[in-house]
XYZ file of C-alpha atoms in Angstrom:
737
model
C 7.742 18.276 -5.866
C 5.296 20.385 -7.789
C 1.769 19.099 -7.319
C -0.154 18.297 -10.464
C -3.457 20.216 -10.461
C -5.063 17.772 -12.857
C -6.655 14.468 -13.619
C -3.218 12.953 -13.869
C -2.428 13.360 -10.176
C -5.546 11.386 -9.308
C -4.646 8.587 -11.627
C -1.107 8.445 -10.463
C -2.604 7.777 -7.065
C -4.875 5.108 -8.490
C -2.014 3.542 -10.365
C 0.253 3.447 -7.330
C -2.152 3.357 -4.382
C -1.358 -0.264 -3.758
C 2.370 0.401 -3.900
C 2.273 1.252 -0.214
C 0.278 -1.834 0.654
C 1.537 -5.076 2.083
C 2.413 -8.512 0.866
C 2.803 -12.069 2.175
C 2.425 -15.483 0.594
C 1.532 -18.845 2.131
C 1.154 -21.944 0.008
C -2.094 -23.963 0.201
C -2.087 -26.566 2.903
C -2.873 -29.462 0.586
C -0.321 -31.409 -1.423
C -1.155 -29.593 -4.631
C 1.102 -26.602 -5.353
C -0.383 -23.464 -6.928
C 1.511 -24.197 -10.129
C -0.107 -27.600 -10.529
C -3.579 -26.615 -9.332
C -6.143 -26.012 -12.060
C -6.476 -22.403 -13.068
C -9.945 -22.837 -14.520
C -12.437 -25.274 -15.861
C -12.044 -26.105 -19.538
C -14.861 -23.716 -20.341
C -16.136 -20.916 -18.159
C -19.547 -21.833 -16.723
C -22.485 -20.205 -18.430
C -23.639 -16.922 -16.949
C -27.325 -16.340 -16.455
C -28.391 -13.277 -18.440
C -28.561 -10.178 -16.269
C -31.778 -8.187 -16.103
C -30.774 -4.527 -15.938
C -32.770 -1.702 -14.412
C -34.714 0.244 -16.990
C -32.927 3.469 -17.873
C -35.110 6.196 -19.314
C -34.067 7.594 -22.681
C -34.778 11.154 -23.696
C -34.758 12.788 -27.102
C -31.864 15.109 -26.481
C -29.671 15.957 -29.455
C -26.826 18.463 -29.602
C -25.645 19.869 -32.899
C -21.889 20.211 -32.554
C -19.962 21.674 -35.467
C -22.731 20.568 -37.804
C -22.916 17.027 -36.388
C -26.037 15.765 -34.620
C -24.969 14.049 -31.386
C -27.626 12.215 -29.399
C -27.335 12.252 -25.613
C -30.308 10.145 -24.430
C -28.979 9.828 -20.878
C -28.173 13.493 -20.283
C -30.463 13.452 -17.243
C -27.926 11.250 -15.429
C -25.674 14.306 -15.196
C -28.048 15.643 -12.548
C -26.392 13.766 -9.714
C -28.680 15.083 -6.970
C -32.011 14.318 -8.620
C -34.280 11.680 -7.131
C -34.374 9.818 -10.442
C -30.566 9.565 -10.584
C -30.421 8.501 -6.936
C -32.979 5.757 -7.604
C -31.066 4.666 -10.717
C -27.845 4.374 -8.705
C -29.593 2.266 -6.065
C -31.145 0.006 -8.702
C -27.853 -0.513 -10.515
C -26.017 -1.306 -7.278
C -28.716 -3.816 -6.349
C -28.174 -5.709 -9.597
C -24.365 -5.454 -9.402
C -24.016 -6.583 -5.814
C -26.577 -9.305 -6.379
C -24.313 -10.659 -9.124
C -21.122 -10.261 -7.092
C -22.503 -11.749 -3.878
C -23.450 -14.920 -5.737
C -19.873 -15.565 -6.885
C -18.272 -18.578 -5.276
C -14.896 -17.599 -3.854
C -15.666 -13.889 -3.409
C -15.467 -14.091 0.377
C -12.261 -16.113 0.184
C -10.652 -13.454 -2.017
C -11.649 -10.735 0.434
C -10.314 -12.747 3.376
C -7.004 -13.291 1.604
C -6.677 -9.616 0.706
C -7.440 -8.612 4.287
C -4.918 -11.047 5.715
C -2.110 -9.923 3.419
C -2.931 -6.235 3.897
C -2.326 -6.449 7.635
C 1.236 -5.264 8.175
C 2.959 -1.997 9.114
C 3.441 0.632 6.433
C 5.595 3.740 6.827
C 5.777 7.038 4.998
C 8.969 8.980 4.360
C 10.249 11.026 7.313
C 10.407 14.803 7.025
C 12.717 16.731 9.324
C 11.817 20.196 10.593
C 13.148 21.968 13.679
C 15.051 18.860 14.710
C 11.857 16.801 14.787
C 10.994 13.932 12.446
C 7.480 13.607 11.060
C 6.196 10.499 9.293
C 3.044 8.461 8.726
C 2.433 4.919 9.904
C -0.363 2.465 9.313
C -0.513 -0.462 11.728
C -1.954 -2.679 9.017
C -5.662 -2.373 8.410
C -6.277 1.172 9.565
C -8.455 3.027 7.066
C -6.112 6.011 7.096
C -2.443 6.303 8.008
C -1.626 8.163 11.222
C 0.847 11.061 11.445
C 3.590 10.680 14.091
C 6.354 12.930 15.369
C 9.653 11.993 17.059
C 12.138 14.318 18.732
C 14.979 12.335 17.166
C 15.393 9.218 15.063
C 16.086 7.213 18.208
C 13.215 8.694 20.244
C 9.872 6.990 20.711
C 7.426 8.539 18.226
C 4.143 9.925 19.472
C 0.859 10.233 17.656
C 0.241 13.709 16.302
C -2.872 13.329 14.149
C -5.125 10.322 13.612
C -7.612 10.839 10.747
C -9.378 7.599 11.726
C -10.821 9.396 14.742
C -12.503 11.989 12.533
C -15.118 9.733 10.919
C -16.654 6.358 11.715
C -16.265 5.032 8.172
C -12.713 6.292 7.617
C -13.683 8.604 4.760
C -11.966 11.721 6.118
C -8.390 11.656 4.847
C -5.231 13.611 5.617
C -4.404 14.986 2.178
C -1.891 17.778 2.836
C 0.863 18.233 5.428
C 3.126 21.284 5.810
C 5.357 21.794 8.845
C 6.772 25.138 9.948
C 10.550 25.438 9.834
C 10.863 25.410 13.629
C 8.825 22.185 13.746
C 6.280 23.690 16.128
C 3.242 24.076 13.876
C 1.517 21.727 11.484
C -0.726 22.984 8.677
C -2.775 20.069 7.489
C -5.500 19.545 4.930
C -8.463 17.207 5.271
C -10.646 15.918 2.459
C -13.989 14.241 3.012
C -15.425 11.289 1.103
C -12.703 11.473 -1.531
C -13.452 15.025 -2.652
C -10.719 17.239 -4.112
C -11.915 20.046 -1.832
C -9.612 20.433 1.158
C -10.030 22.257 4.471
C -6.845 23.456 6.147
C -6.326 23.525 9.901
C -3.291 24.262 12.078
C -2.090 22.129 14.996
C 0.374 22.881 17.781
C 2.939 20.077 17.589
C 3.880 20.213 21.280
C 0.336 20.007 22.642
C -1.371 18.191 19.775
C -4.211 20.709 19.915
C -5.653 22.675 17.021
C -5.475 26.438 16.795
C -8.575 28.398 15.705
C -7.306 28.681 12.093
C -9.689 27.131 9.547
C -9.361 27.624 5.777
C -11.949 26.431 3.258
C -12.400 26.090 -0.519
C -8.839 24.960 -1.069
C -8.171 22.710 -4.046
C -4.956 21.707 -5.835
C -2.717 23.578 -3.404
C -0.146 22.948 -0.750
C 0.894 25.257 2.087
C 4.254 27.063 1.968
C 5.389 28.400 5.347
C 7.376 31.605 5.677
C 10.617 31.105 7.589
C 9.433 33.260 10.490
C 6.825 30.528 11.188
C 4.066 33.151 11.311
C 2.019 31.975 8.344
C 1.921 30.301 4.957
C 0.981 30.822 1.327
C -1.781 28.758 -0.258
C -4.190 28.903 -3.189
C -7.950 28.614 -3.189
C -11.083 29.269 -5.200
C -14.010 31.486 -4.323
C -16.837 29.723 -2.543
C -19.178 28.184 -5.154
C -22.347 30.275 -5.230
C -24.623 28.094 -7.332
C -25.017 24.387 -7.871
C -23.322 21.391 -6.329
C -19.675 22.116 -5.376
C -18.867 18.549 -6.474
C -19.918 19.441 -10.033
C -19.378 23.199 -10.398
C -16.584 24.179 -12.756
C -13.479 25.605 -11.058
C -11.999 28.845 -12.414
C -10.039 31.847 -11.091
C -7.766 30.373 -8.442
C -6.119 32.976 -6.173
C -2.902 32.969 -4.156
C -3.208 34.091 -0.517
C -1.059 34.478 2.571
C -2.575 33.305 5.846
C -1.214 34.672 9.121
C -1.609 32.289 12.051
C -4.275 33.357 14.506
C -6.352 35.369 12.038
C -9.611 34.454 10.254
C -9.555 33.405 6.615
C -11.402 36.589 5.720
C -8.266 38.526 6.747
C -5.944 36.541 4.452
C -3.850 38.748 2.211
C -4.325 38.351 -1.523
C -0.868 37.931 -3.060
C -1.671 37.323 -6.697
C -4.543 36.595 -9.027
C -5.358 37.160 -12.666
C -8.969 38.099 -13.423
C -8.045 37.956 -17.115
C -6.805 34.334 -16.854
C -9.535 32.139 -15.413
C -7.621 28.897 -15.989
C -4.375 29.859 -14.266
C -3.483 28.005 -11.072
C -0.773 28.976 -8.585
C 1.489 26.707 -6.575
C 3.731 28.486 -4.031
C 7.163 27.408 -2.747
C 9.176 29.398 -0.199
C 12.923 29.214 -0.770
C 15.018 27.552 1.905
C 16.689 30.836 2.819
C 13.256 32.432 3.312
C 14.037 35.238 0.895
C 11.556 34.461 -1.883
C 8.218 32.838 -2.570
C 8.344 31.082 -5.920
C 5.017 30.890 -7.763
C 4.568 28.106 -10.298
C 1.812 29.139 -12.696
C 0.006 26.466 -14.688
C -2.782 26.691 -17.228
C -4.073 23.191 -17.751
C -2.262 19.881 -17.619
C 0.418 20.707 -20.150
C 3.754 20.532 -18.257
C 4.659 23.989 -19.555
C 4.487 26.602 -16.801
C 5.349 30.159 -15.890
C 7.540 31.136 -12.935
C 6.978 34.270 -10.876
C 8.558 35.268 -7.582
C 8.209 37.806 -4.794
C 11.018 39.119 -2.599
C 9.834 38.568 0.973
C 12.539 40.806 2.461
C 10.641 43.829 1.168
C 6.974 43.830 2.277
C 5.811 45.892 -0.681
C 7.898 44.090 -3.290
C 5.940 43.305 -6.451
C 5.463 39.882 -7.971
C 8.157 39.550 -10.640
C 7.359 37.604 -13.795
C 10.583 35.687 -14.342
C 9.269 33.250 -16.954
C 6.464 34.936 -18.880
C 5.655 32.434 -21.628
C 4.388 28.852 -21.607
C 7.315 27.458 -23.565
C 8.675 24.712 -21.300
C 8.465 22.971 -17.946
C 10.511 24.675 -15.226
C 10.337 23.078 -11.765
C 12.063 25.052 -9.037
C 14.803 23.018 -7.328
C 16.482 25.508 -4.979
C 18.514 28.662 -4.930
C 21.851 30.161 -4.063
C 20.751 33.681 -3.145
C 19.412 35.348 -6.300
C 20.449 32.380 -8.478
C 17.536 29.968 -8.998
C 17.997 26.311 -10.032
C 15.428 24.589 -12.213
C 14.716 21.140 -13.581
C 13.515 21.871 -17.112
C 12.770 20.327 -20.479
C 13.604 23.557 -22.308
C 15.702 22.478 -25.314
C 16.047 19.142 -23.507
C 13.072 16.779 -24.035
C 14.414 14.357 -21.399
C 15.277 17.086 -18.872
C 18.311 18.975 -17.542
C 19.264 21.288 -14.644
C 19.846 24.986 -15.305
C 20.631 28.104 -13.259
C 18.955 31.490 -13.755
C 20.465 34.571 -12.129
C 17.496 36.823 -11.354
C 19.804 39.852 -11.593
C 20.472 38.946 -15.236
C 17.323 37.028 -16.185
C 17.644 37.190 -19.967
C 17.680 33.747 -21.539
C 21.126 34.189 -23.042
C 22.489 34.367 -19.476
C 20.970 31.072 -18.349
C 23.562 28.460 -17.414
C 23.326 24.713 -17.920
C 24.567 22.763 -14.880
C 23.563 19.171 -15.663
C 22.963 18.433 -19.339
C 20.352 16.131 -20.783
C 21.201 12.428 -20.695
C 19.811 9.352 -22.422
C 17.504 8.799 -19.440
C 14.509 10.907 -18.431
C 15.058 13.328 -15.560
C 12.129 13.147 -13.142
C 12.884 14.912 -9.855
C 15.767 16.915 -8.409
C 16.474 17.924 -4.807
C 19.335 19.692 -3.052
C 20.586 17.790 0.004
C 24.037 17.680 1.553
C 25.177 20.427 -0.846
C 24.568 18.120 -3.791
C 21.927 17.708 -6.459
C 20.178 14.356 -6.112
C 18.577 13.604 -9.463
C 16.101 10.787 -10.116
C 15.942 9.449 -13.658
C 13.872 6.861 -15.477
C 15.736 4.276 -17.518
C 13.215 2.184 -19.442
C 10.616 3.074 -16.752
C 12.782 2.086 -13.772
C 14.543 4.502 -11.406
C 18.189 5.483 -11.501
C 19.490 8.054 -9.007
C 22.570 10.183 -9.631
C 24.416 12.615 -7.363
C 26.012 15.805 -8.744
C 27.901 18.586 -7.013
C 26.427 22.083 -7.230
C 28.613 22.864 -10.232
C 26.917 19.996 -12.086
C 29.770 17.463 -11.979
C 28.680 13.827 -11.642
C 29.832 12.383 -8.319
C 28.226 8.942 -8.163
C 25.093 6.889 -8.665
C 23.068 5.759 -5.665
C 23.012 1.976 -5.419
C 19.397 0.802 -5.374
C 18.186 -2.684 -4.376
C 17.304 -3.596 -7.950
C 14.864 -2.959 -10.796
C 12.124 -0.810 -9.334
C 10.973 2.618 -8.251
C 12.732 4.946 -5.800
C 11.056 8.123 -4.563
C 11.737 10.766 -1.928
C 15.249 12.218 -1.447
C 13.836 15.342 0.189
C 15.575 17.567 2.696
C 17.526 20.784 3.064
C 20.742 21.912 1.478
C 22.861 21.399 4.603
C 21.199 18.161 5.732
C 23.728 15.307 5.807
C 21.029 12.711 5.161
C 17.881 12.069 3.187
C 15.277 9.319 3.013
C 13.833 7.430 0.099
C 11.338 4.662 -0.504
C 12.091 1.763 -2.813
C 9.538 -0.676 -4.176
C 8.999 -3.104 -7.022
C 6.479 -5.712 -8.086
C 8.025 -8.251 -5.724
C 9.632 -5.815 -3.253
C 7.421 -4.366 -0.499
C 7.899 -0.597 -0.006
C 10.940 -0.074 2.196
C 12.201 3.237 3.616
C 15.961 3.780 3.342
C 18.194 6.391 4.979
C 20.946 7.754 2.748
C 24.014 9.640 3.989
C 25.025 11.868 1.095
C 28.619 12.595 2.145
C 29.444 8.997 3.010
C 27.406 7.417 0.210
C 25.958 5.077 2.814
C 22.486 3.520 2.628
C 20.783 1.826 5.578
C 17.305 0.437 6.070
C 15.177 2.790 8.172
C 11.830 0.957 8.104
C 11.173 -2.363 6.416
C 7.814 -4.124 6.405
C 7.752 -7.476 8.167
C 5.848 -9.649 5.742
C 5.633 -13.370 5.159
C 6.672 -13.125 1.558
C 9.189 -14.857 -0.679
C 10.092 -12.592 -3.603
C 11.878 -15.515 -5.200
C 8.522 -17.203 -5.779
C 7.655 -14.582 -8.387
C 9.095 -13.749 -11.762
C 9.413 -10.138 -12.940
C 10.492 -9.353 -16.473
C 10.449 -6.480 -18.897
C 9.740 -7.107 -22.563
C 9.583 -4.813 -25.570
C 6.966 -5.119 -28.287
C 6.123 -3.261 -31.482
C 3.052 -1.053 -31.770
C 0.975 -0.505 -34.891
C 3.235 2.226 -36.305
C 6.466 0.408 -35.469
C 7.177 2.142 -32.150
C 9.040 0.035 -29.583
C 7.076 -0.066 -26.303
C 8.208 -1.588 -22.981
C 5.982 -3.765 -20.807
C 6.465 -5.277 -17.346
C 5.120 -8.782 -16.746
C 4.978 -10.490 -13.375
C 3.542 -13.805 -12.187
C 4.325 -16.806 -10.027
C 7.262 -18.886 -11.214
C 6.468 -22.028 -13.126
C 3.825 -20.420 -15.323
C 2.972 -22.603 -18.300
C 2.824 -20.598 -21.523
C -0.056 -22.564 -23.027
C -2.141 -19.597 -24.114
C -4.719 -20.184 -21.397
C -3.618 -18.050 -18.425
C -5.855 -15.280 -17.105
C -4.067 -11.966 -17.663
C -4.853 -8.545 -16.223
C -3.465 -5.875 -18.550
C -3.260 -2.493 -16.814
C -2.557 0.819 -18.534
C -2.711 4.599 -18.310
C -0.966 6.530 -21.095
C -1.486 10.235 -20.542
C -0.685 13.554 -18.855
C 3.069 12.941 -18.907
C 2.642 10.494 -15.999
C 5.046 7.570 -15.857
C 4.205 4.091 -14.608
C 7.097 2.304 -12.936
C 7.281 -0.910 -10.870
C 5.163 -0.845 -7.727
C 4.176 -3.311 -5.034
C 0.519 -4.275 -4.726
C -1.219 -6.750 -2.445
C -4.154 -6.625 -4.845
C -1.953 -7.831 -7.690
C -0.303 -10.374 -5.413
C -3.647 -12.043 -4.740
C -4.394 -12.015 -8.465
C -1.119 -13.839 -9.071
C -1.885 -16.284 -6.260
C -5.124 -17.035 -8.099
C -3.018 -18.027 -11.108
C -3.197 -14.721 -12.888
C -0.569 -12.694 -14.739
C -0.154 -8.932 -14.248
C 1.073 -6.949 -17.261
C 1.744 -3.203 -17.414
C 2.886 -1.536 -20.649
C 4.428 1.963 -20.663
C 2.171 3.556 -23.254
C 2.840 6.724 -25.160
C 1.231 9.751 -23.565
C 3.173 9.059 -20.376
C 6.506 10.563 -19.431
C 8.699 7.475 -19.400
C 10.835 8.700 -22.305
C 10.435 12.422 -21.853
C 8.578 15.096 -23.738
C 8.515 13.315 -27.103
C 6.868 10.225 -25.565
C 4.178 12.412 -24.026
C 3.584 14.368 -27.213
C 3.206 11.144 -29.190
C 0.144 10.220 -27.115
C -1.784 13.461 -26.678
C -4.238 15.572 -28.668
C -4.412 14.312 -32.271
C -1.947 11.548 -31.417
C -4.196 10.013 -28.747
C -4.996 7.005 -30.927
C -1.342 5.969 -30.530
C -2.070 5.260 -26.860
C -4.919 2.942 -27.773
C -2.852 1.272 -30.485
C -0.021 0.670 -27.984
C -2.460 -0.981 -25.579
C -4.061 -3.097 -28.279
C -0.616 -4.208 -29.438
C 0.266 -5.212 -25.858
C -2.790 -7.471 -25.749
C -1.955 -8.968 -29.122
C 1.645 -9.608 -27.989
C 0.473 -11.441 -24.877
C -1.758 -13.653 -27.005
C 0.901 -14.272 -29.677
C 3.450 -15.224 -27.012
C 1.088 -17.765 -25.423
C 0.468 -15.975 -22.159
C -3.267 -15.949 -22.741
C -6.054 -15.810 -25.314
C -8.714 -13.260 -26.123
C -11.255 -14.976 -23.848
C -8.961 -14.711 -20.822
C -7.454 -11.275 -21.342
C -8.827 -8.659 -18.948
C -8.052 -4.965 -19.223
C -8.140 -2.328 -16.500
C -7.291 1.278 -15.781
C -8.610 4.285 -13.918
C -9.518 7.869 -14.850
C -7.473 8.516 -17.998
C -6.850 4.770 -17.825
C -10.621 4.285 -17.641
C -10.878 6.251 -20.880
C -8.216 3.923 -22.292
C -10.254 0.834 -21.393
C -13.473 2.352 -22.721
C -11.820 3.327 -26.003
C -10.143 0.000 -26.778
C -13.108 -2.163 -25.737
C -15.352 -0.224 -28.118
C -12.754 -0.337 -30.900
C -11.853 -4.023 -30.501
C -14.492 -5.801 -28.388
C -13.340 -9.120 -29.854
C -9.836 -8.842 -28.369
C -10.769 -8.907 -24.701
C -12.408 -11.328 -22.313
C -13.274 -8.711 -19.687
C -13.042 -4.959 -19.133
C -12.743 -3.057 -15.845
C -12.835 0.715 -16.451
C -12.570 2.736 -13.214
C -13.655 6.380 -12.750
C -13.165 6.843 -16.471
C -13.519 9.864 -18.742
C -16.129 8.417 -21.104
C -17.852 11.433 -22.648
C -15.127 13.229 -24.566
C -17.536 15.918 -25.782
C -18.572 17.182 -22.321
C -15.633 16.454 -20.003
C -14.691 20.143 -19.928
C -18.028 21.246 -18.469
C -17.545 19.889 -14.938
C -15.230 20.810 -12.030
C -11.630 20.757 -13.222
C -12.357 18.985 -16.528
C -11.433 22.047 -18.586
C -7.891 21.508 -17.292
C -7.508 18.379 -19.419
C -7.905 20.101 -22.769
C -4.115 20.286 -23.005
C -3.962 16.516 -23.275
C -7.284 15.769 -24.973
C -8.091 18.837 -27.036
C -11.054 21.191 -26.898
C -14.453 19.812 -27.959
C -15.536 23.364 -28.775
C -12.959 23.525 -31.582
C -14.032 21.832 -34.851
C -10.752 20.047 -35.556
C -10.393 18.770 -31.991
C -14.042 17.711 -31.988
C -13.449 15.380 -34.935
C -10.619 13.623 -33.120
C -12.478 13.340 -29.811
C -15.734 12.176 -31.378
C -13.863 9.459 -33.245
C -12.736 7.686 -30.053
C -15.100 8.948 -27.318
C -16.115 5.690 -25.576
C -19.707 6.815 -24.954
C -20.206 7.686 -28.607
C -18.466 4.619 -30.073
C -20.903 2.139 -28.526
C -22.785 0.307 -31.275
C -26.119 -1.470 -30.694
C -26.105 -5.139 -31.630
C -22.446 -5.630 -30.636
C -21.239 -8.295 -28.230
C -19.065 -6.457 -25.740
C -16.847 -8.276 -23.232
C -18.018 -8.785 -19.640
C -17.636 -5.363 -18.055
C -17.490 -4.097 -14.480
C -17.510 -0.297 -14.387
C -16.504 1.310 -11.092
C -17.055 4.873 -9.948
C -17.943 6.840 -6.817
C -20.716 9.241 -5.930
C -18.294 11.879 -4.547
C -15.831 11.872 -7.414
C -15.415 15.562 -8.199
C -12.410 14.972 -10.443
C -14.104 12.802 -13.084
C -17.762 13.263 -12.218
C -19.615 9.910 -12.045
C -22.050 10.854 -14.807
C -19.313 9.762 -17.241
C -19.602 6.208 -15.939
C -23.382 6.421 -15.464
C -24.047 7.297 -19.102
C -21.484 4.808 -20.387
C -23.063 1.981 -18.364
C -26.577 2.847 -19.505
C -25.554 2.979 -23.164
C -23.511 -0.229 -22.956
C -26.321 -2.152 -21.271
C -28.752 -1.011 -23.950
C -26.385 -1.967 -26.787
C -25.175 -5.354 -25.471
C -26.189 -8.151 -27.858
C -24.947 -11.178 -25.890
C -25.141 -12.554 -22.359
C -21.871 -10.984 -21.196
C -22.747 -8.934 -18.096
C -22.400 -5.148 -18.076
C -22.394 -3.971 -14.460
C -21.630 -0.719 -12.685
C -20.423 -0.633 -9.093
C -21.041 2.785 -7.526
C -19.192 3.405 -4.266
C -20.805 5.751 -1.777
C -18.916 8.368 0.219
C -15.850 7.941 -1.953
C -14.144 9.999 -4.627
C -11.565 9.645 -7.364
C -9.262 7.382 -5.379
C -7.089 9.525 -3.137
C -7.734 8.968 0.554
C -10.012 5.984 0.008
C -10.327 3.956 3.235
C -8.558 0.601 3.412
C -11.862 -1.214 3.893
C -13.276 0.219 0.672
C -10.069 -0.534 -1.241
C -10.161 -4.172 -0.141
C -13.856 -4.564 -0.901
C -13.498 -3.117 -4.391
C -10.415 -5.221 -5.147
C -12.205 -8.374 -3.969
C -15.155 -7.588 -6.231
C -12.859 -6.929 -9.180
C -11.069 -10.279 -8.881
C -14.302 -12.135 -8.060
C -15.861 -10.743 -11.240
C -12.913 -11.952 -13.323
C -12.918 -15.325 -11.569
C -16.584 -15.732 -12.470
C -16.381 -14.723 -16.127
C -13.093 -16.610 -16.667
C -14.214 -19.686 -14.756
C -11.241 -19.548 -12.373
C -11.143 -21.934 -9.428
C -10.465 -19.636 -6.475
C -10.630 -22.423 -3.884
C -7.987 -24.383 -5.797
C -5.521 -21.551 -5.448
C -6.054 -19.459 -2.336
C -5.543 -20.891 1.139
C -8.813 -21.200 3.051
């Protein structure tokens, strides 16, 4: 799968991080069932007004396209200054003082910890006859990489990231195995940073070779079939400023030969005239070509170049020279390349391009567009295995290499299936299936026999029948029909008084589909309802759905989310005092936008690592990459749109905003924490009522990927404790002690 070099990848991780977590349910020991236990007191207990740390204001004003824009907290962008460090410490003191005083907080954390403690497996990858997969025994901060000589052999530990740091903040973020299965190229990230350092390990001995590559970001490793080295992309070493803040331009594609220093790596391709281009390499299964996906921002449109590896001096050939469509390389039959594309097919199709006759009129359609949205395609067992989304749930279809439909893969139910990797002549593949009430289970699928068996299934004390999962459709402001998943414990009384957590994203062509989450399970045990709408801006219904929620159409995303909240209230799930909203990164922007547009509609807001300053997002790290979805603040017309909804700039003094818990991390180099810092300072200054406005700043953590289990549990406990406090929920009445 092509890696997304963008904000969206991070948020996909945030959205689905808990999908690989565990689940178990035990009823309270007393005679009162959770359905009959009180959800809350009649009125939430009064909250003592919070005294916030004083935040210095400065008289800084930018004139942007003739508009004076005040930025009184610009100094908070200096993340390394003593004043910012002291401000962070002061804010955390207030926030944790509030959280630690919440009755039931410890019980929530204990329950989360207990339910989290079960085995979790990653999908196996087969190379050189060996099987590689990750396993987490339960509460390990990071999953451990194992290798087995066969499926029946006892696996042995190959790499344990937990041994690399005491606090579990060094994460295994990239894995690439040589074709003979003897060498492992792996990437490590520290404290949640997007920066990755590559090392190489001998699989037989478990010892590292001298190879050490730095300044890698948004890149995998693509081994050549002779097992002598791999292609990867990196940036130049930052010369000035903090590498966690410095803008990233001019990525370069290199080849690294095993046993040589990084300084000897061979430059394969770069474009000094295109500072925003990024390169993602894939070596074809036959070893003949390296395919180079070229992106320029987060727009799915990409270029495709290739280099013939059979001729050492062969040039890089520009096969697709214009950013007109998305073309994801699937595989090849010699010089014929297969692609999954949305060219003239907004919901996706499979085409073949013969590189000997590359003109567009010679391109051949193999699998035409269907009513569902084509997500991923692999070639296994001499068949195309194609994953589709049907109303945001997975359907998997098998086609022969001529494009004829053979069968659909029978899945366990409504949910999300991912994986299906392998090689063209492999008889089998593996996939993971999960849903809101279905813990992530790894299945083995025999393509020729159409036979599915369970490979690894979590052993959890959980009754999926105790929970209700439904999908509803509601109407947005402009009449668009939008789907929404709703899940909760059975027996829920629709009296308009239930606490609801409404989660959303809506951007970067990223689709939200059903996922399993221990965090959400505990929320439902507390009597809560989890709701997740599939907002425009995502990819659930293909290119048109994405286009309808980006650039000048971004307000549609907010309108879809607002309409979801209004539907939940109108259908007696909740009321405006008990409706909480949450989301991270682009979803944090979503929360910030709607809470400043309609503060009356929500009872609590939980924006995480959000993009809050829409006029300066492009000035830090990879932020420029998001202009494809948001627009360019340096362009007058885009500025007007961005300024109209920018959460930081829509805050109005004298307004009563809902209780708010902002979360961010000091090592987030995707969405730099100054977004959240400035938003929190402005919101605290503007708040006109006693509703608390708090910011929780995690240390030695980043945007979300690779976050240690302990930190995930602690943050989740604080999130639910905050809602329990402001909603007046009785935690002890619901959770077993």
